[in-house]
Short mmCIF file of C-alpha atoms in Angstrom, two decimals:
data_model
loop_
_atom_site.label_atom_id
_atom_site.label_comp_id
_atom_site.label_asym_id
_atom_site.label_seq_id
_atom_site.Cartn_x
_atom_site.Cartn_y
_atom_site.Cartn_z
CA UNK A 19 45.55 -17.07 11.00
CA UNK A 20 42.24 -15.31 11.67
CA UNK A 21 42.31 -11.64 10.69
CA UNK A 22 39.72 -10.51 13.22
CA UNK A 23 39.68 -10.02 16.95
CA UNK A 24 37.47 -12.30 19.09
CA UNK A 25 34.93 -9.49 19.55
CA UNK A 26 34.44 -8.80 15.83
CA UNK A 27 31.11 -9.97 14.50
CA UNK A 28 31.35 -11.83 11.22
CA UNK A 29 28.69 -12.00 8.49
CA UNK A 30 28.30 -14.06 5.33
CA UNK A 31 26.00 -12.62 2.66
CA UNK A 32 25.04 -14.98 -0.15
CA UNK A 33 24.26 -13.34 -3.45
CA UNK A 34 26.35 -10.49 -2.12
CA UNK A 35 27.88 -9.36 -5.39
CA UNK A 36 24.90 -7.32 -6.60
CA UNK A 37 21.48 -5.82 -5.88
CA UNK A 38 20.15 -6.27 -2.37
CA UNK A 39 23.06 -8.51 -1.38
CA UNK A 40 25.65 -5.84 -2.19
CA UNK A 41 23.75 -3.21 -0.20
CA UNK A 42 23.57 -5.61 2.74
CA UNK A 43 27.28 -6.39 2.62
CA UNK A 44 28.12 -2.69 2.54
CA UNK A 45 25.72 -1.89 5.39
CA UNK A 46 27.03 -4.67 7.62
CA UNK A 47 30.61 -3.61 6.92
CA UNK A 48 29.66 -0.05 7.90
CA UNK A 49 28.23 -1.47 11.12
CA UNK A 50 31.62 -3.00 11.89
CA UNK A 51 31.15 -6.56 10.70
CA UNK A 52 33.84 -8.52 8.92
CA UNK A 53 31.96 -9.54 5.78
CA UNK A 54 32.20 -12.48 3.40
CA UNK A 55 30.69 -11.53 0.04
CA UNK A 56 29.39 -14.63 -1.71
CA UNK A 57 29.07 -14.85 -5.47
CA UNK A 58 27.86 -17.59 -7.80
CA UNK A 59 29.14 -16.50 -11.20
CA UNK A 60 30.42 -12.92 -11.04
CA UNK A 61 33.71 -12.93 -9.16
CA UNK A 62 34.66 -9.50 -10.54
CA UNK A 63 31.68 -7.77 -8.90
CA UNK A 64 32.36 -9.48 -5.60
CA UNK A 65 36.03 -8.49 -5.75
CA UNK A 66 35.07 -4.88 -6.50
CA UNK A 67 32.76 -4.80 -3.50
CA UNK A 68 35.44 -6.32 -1.27
CA UNK A 69 37.95 -3.76 -2.51
CA UNK A 70 35.53 -0.94 -1.74
CA UNK A 71 34.97 -2.20 1.81
CA UNK A 72 38.65 -2.76 2.55
CA UNK A 73 39.62 0.63 1.08
CA UNK A 74 37.64 2.33 3.84
CA UNK A 75 39.16 0.24 6.61
CA UNK A 76 36.68 -2.64 6.67
CA UNK A 77 37.42 -6.32 6.45
CA UNK A 78 35.96 -8.43 3.67
CA UNK A 79 36.63 -11.44 1.49
CA UNK A 80 34.90 -12.97 -1.53
CA UNK A 81 33.76 -16.59 -1.44
CA UNK A 82 32.17 -18.44 -4.36
CA UNK A 83 30.01 -21.41 -5.12
CA UNK A 84 26.60 -22.73 -6.09
CA UNK A 85 24.32 -22.29 -3.06
CA UNK A 86 22.56 -25.57 -3.88
CA UNK A 87 25.85 -27.52 -3.85
CA UNK A 88 26.51 -28.71 -0.31
CA UNK A 89 30.20 -29.37 -1.02
CA UNK A 90 30.75 -25.87 -2.39
CA UNK A 91 28.88 -24.27 0.49
CA UNK A 92 30.77 -26.31 3.08
CA UNK A 93 33.99 -25.00 1.55
CA UNK A 94 32.69 -21.42 1.53
CA UNK A 95 31.67 -21.56 5.19
CA UNK A 96 35.02 -23.16 6.04
CA UNK A 97 36.83 -20.29 4.33
CA UNK A 98 34.86 -17.69 6.27
CA UNK A 99 35.61 -19.35 9.58
CA UNK A 100 39.26 -19.88 8.71
CA UNK A 101 39.72 -16.25 7.71
CA UNK A 102 37.72 -14.48 10.41
CA UNK A 103 37.71 -17.00 13.25
CA UNK A 104 33.98 -17.70 13.41
CA UNK A 105 30.57 -16.72 12.05
CA UNK A 106 27.78 -14.73 13.68
CA UNK A 107 25.34 -13.77 10.92
CA UNK A 108 24.28 -15.51 7.72
CA UNK A 109 22.10 -13.56 5.29
CA UNK A 110 20.86 -15.63 2.36
CA UNK A 111 19.73 -13.40 -0.50
CA UNK A 112 20.78 -15.56 -3.47
CA UNK A 113 17.86 -16.44 -5.72
CA UNK A 114 16.43 -16.50 -9.22
CA UNK A 115 13.03 -15.43 -10.55
CA UNK A 116 11.39 -16.57 -13.77
CA UNK A 117 7.79 -15.40 -14.15
CA UNK A 118 4.95 -17.02 -16.06
CA UNK A 119 1.44 -18.45 -15.65
CA UNK A 120 1.23 -21.89 -14.10
CA UNK A 121 -0.63 -23.38 -17.09
CA UNK A 122 2.19 -22.60 -19.53
CA UNK A 123 5.20 -22.69 -17.23
CA UNK A 124 8.24 -24.68 -18.34
CA UNK A 125 9.30 -27.33 -15.85
CA UNK A 126 12.97 -26.77 -16.63
CA UNK A 127 12.58 -23.20 -15.37
CA UNK A 128 10.68 -24.45 -12.35
CA UNK A 129 13.36 -27.01 -11.53
CA UNK A 130 16.05 -24.32 -11.79
CA UNK A 131 14.17 -22.05 -9.38
CA UNK A 132 13.54 -24.90 -6.96
CA UNK A 133 17.23 -25.79 -7.02
CA UNK A 134 18.42 -22.26 -6.27
CA UNK A 135 15.59 -20.80 -4.21
CA UNK A 136 14.54 -23.82 -2.17
CA UNK A 137 17.38 -26.34 -2.14
CA UNK A 138 19.89 -23.47 -2.01
CA UNK A 139 18.14 -21.94 0.98
CA UNK A 140 18.04 -25.30 2.73
CA UNK A 141 21.75 -25.98 2.11
CA UNK A 142 22.79 -22.54 3.36
CA UNK A 143 20.43 -22.69 6.35
CA UNK A 144 21.75 -26.13 7.26
CA UNK A 145 25.33 -24.89 7.28
CA UNK A 146 24.29 -21.78 9.21
CA UNK A 147 22.61 -23.78 11.97
CA UNK A 148 25.82 -25.75 12.44
CA UNK A 149 28.15 -22.73 12.43
CA UNK A 150 26.55 -19.52 13.73
CA UNK A 151 27.79 -18.62 17.19
CA UNK A 152 25.63 -17.85 20.22
CA UNK A 153 24.13 -14.39 19.92
CA UNK A 154 24.00 -14.68 16.15
CA UNK A 155 21.31 -14.48 13.50
CA UNK A 156 20.18 -16.26 10.36
CA UNK A 157 18.23 -14.12 7.88
CA UNK A 158 16.54 -15.77 4.89
CA UNK A 159 14.64 -14.14 2.02
CA UNK A 160 11.10 -14.54 0.71
CA UNK A 161 8.92 -12.08 -1.23
CA UNK A 162 5.88 -9.94 -0.47
CA UNK A 163 4.13 -11.63 -3.39
CA UNK A 164 3.37 -14.57 -1.08
CA UNK A 165 0.76 -12.16 0.30
CA UNK A 166 -0.12 -9.96 -2.70
CA UNK A 167 -0.57 -12.99 -5.00
CA UNK A 168 0.17 -11.26 -8.32
CA UNK A 169 -0.52 -13.41 -11.41
CA UNK A 170 2.52 -15.00 -13.13
CA UNK A 171 4.42 -15.14 -9.83
CA UNK A 172 3.00 -18.54 -8.84
CA UNK A 173 6.08 -20.72 -9.48
CA UNK A 174 8.37 -18.18 -7.81
CA UNK A 175 6.03 -17.79 -4.84
CA UNK A 176 5.92 -21.57 -4.42
CA UNK A 177 9.67 -21.61 -3.80
CA UNK A 178 9.54 -18.64 -1.44
CA UNK A 179 6.53 -19.65 0.65
CA UNK A 180 8.50 -22.76 1.55
CA UNK A 181 11.25 -20.53 2.97
CA UNK A 182 8.74 -18.85 5.29
CA UNK A 183 7.63 -22.26 6.55
CA UNK A 184 11.23 -23.36 7.09
CA UNK A 185 11.88 -20.22 9.14
CA UNK A 186 9.15 -21.08 11.64
CA UNK A 187 10.51 -24.56 12.23
CA UNK A 188 14.19 -23.68 12.26
CA UNK A 189 13.71 -20.97 14.88
CA UNK A 190 12.22 -23.60 17.17
CA UNK A 191 14.88 -26.20 16.41
CA UNK A 192 17.53 -23.75 17.59
CA UNK A 193 15.94 -23.39 21.03
CA UNK A 194 18.58 -22.78 23.67
CA UNK A 195 21.32 -21.73 21.23
CA UNK A 196 20.58 -17.96 21.33
CA UNK A 197 20.43 -17.78 17.52
CA UNK A 198 17.51 -16.03 15.85
CA UNK A 199 16.02 -17.08 12.51
CA UNK A 200 13.89 -14.66 10.49
CA UNK A 201 12.89 -14.06 6.89
CA UNK A 202 12.68 -10.74 5.06
CA UNK A 203 10.01 -10.47 2.35
CA UNK A 204 10.74 -7.41 0.19
CA UNK A 205 8.17 -5.68 -1.93
CA UNK A 206 8.98 -4.25 -5.38
CA UNK A 207 12.61 -3.20 -5.13
CA UNK A 208 14.76 -1.59 -7.81
CA UNK A 209 17.16 -4.45 -8.50
CA UNK A 210 18.08 -6.25 -11.73
CA UNK A 211 16.14 -9.31 -10.51
CA UNK A 212 12.94 -7.27 -10.20
CA UNK A 213 13.36 -4.99 -13.23
CA UNK A 214 14.37 -7.68 -15.74
CA UNK A 215 11.67 -8.23 -18.36
CA UNK A 216 9.33 -5.48 -17.10
CA UNK A 217 8.39 -2.51 -19.27
CA UNK A 218 8.28 1.03 -17.89
CA UNK A 219 4.51 1.00 -17.47
CA UNK A 220 4.59 -2.18 -15.41
CA UNK A 221 7.33 -0.85 -13.17
CA UNK A 222 5.43 2.40 -12.62
CA UNK A 223 2.20 0.54 -11.85
CA UNK A 224 3.94 -1.56 -9.21
CA UNK A 225 5.59 1.50 -7.72
CA UNK A 226 2.22 3.26 -7.45
CA UNK A 227 0.69 0.22 -5.74
CA UNK A 228 2.84 1.04 -2.72
CA UNK A 229 1.39 3.70 -0.37
CA UNK A 230 4.78 5.46 -0.38
CA UNK A 231 4.46 5.62 -4.19
CA UNK A 232 7.94 4.46 -5.07
CA UNK A 233 9.96 1.32 -5.53
CA UNK A 234 12.02 0.14 -2.63
CA UNK A 235 15.76 0.57 -2.83
CA UNK A 236 18.32 -2.03 -1.74
CA UNK A 237 19.30 0.23 1.17
CA UNK A 238 15.71 0.03 2.45
CA UNK A 239 16.02 -3.74 2.71
CA UNK A 240 19.48 -3.41 4.25
CA UNK A 241 18.00 -1.40 7.13
CA UNK A 242 15.70 -4.27 8.07
CA UNK A 243 18.44 -6.89 7.79
CA UNK A 244 20.84 -4.81 9.90
CA UNK A 245 18.15 -4.67 12.60
CA UNK A 246 17.57 -8.42 12.50
CA UNK A 247 21.30 -9.16 12.41
CA UNK A 248 22.12 -7.11 15.48
CA UNK A 249 19.76 -5.44 17.95
CA UNK A 250 16.58 -7.43 17.21
CA UNK A 251 17.21 -10.21 19.71
CA UNK A 252 13.51 -10.54 20.59
CA UNK A 253 12.39 -10.95 16.98
CA UNK A 254 12.52 -14.63 16.08
CA UNK A 255 10.70 -17.00 13.75
CA UNK A 256 9.12 -14.11 11.85
CA UNK A 257 8.61 -13.05 8.24
CA UNK A 258 9.12 -9.28 7.98
CA UNK A 259 7.31 -7.70 5.02
CA UNK A 260 9.61 -4.84 4.04
CA UNK A 261 7.51 -3.33 1.29
CA UNK A 262 6.44 0.24 2.03
CA UNK A 263 2.93 -0.85 3.02
CA UNK A 264 2.09 -2.90 -0.08
CA UNK A 265 -1.11 -4.77 0.74
#
């Protein structure tokens, strides 16, 4: 039996077990959403987050699966709907980043990024368009590097620029359904995905490139997503650069 009332808004956050995804799940739960925390490989982190949400009176479950596997994602979406009675918001944060210059880049790494970042986004977006109820929102993720064009980010940017293009089309394909589709493009944000492989000098240089002279925090990104998920009904088909003014 569903564990929510008909008026409860329900959100699924992919990649919700850590980094930006965890901050988003916590923020949406604070806003009163029933939240499904998706994980790919770290069930323990997802369970800990669910436990934290439920301990304060929220409602949450953990759902697993490879975002690029349509069978696994169908099952995950089914579980969310079965548990909570429907789905209003899908936030797709799951992704991988392997940096390197195009000339020397390994195609195995590129194929892995394409599978997760591009195919995974498409699979999740496809399920979301079939499931999200009227008045709902789909929020995808890109990167501010599609605009800043830092060297070594080329392969990663290639997978994320495609997400921005998909957003424009999908928003128009959902005409008449009262479902918004937007993409958030964070700047340098203090998450394991961003910090991995960077020395202290590189991190500081990137922080100073931002007019606010700091790295973003996951809660900064969560603020934007919470806006798009709820009150931002007139924002649609957009890429929001949440980056502290990084040019």
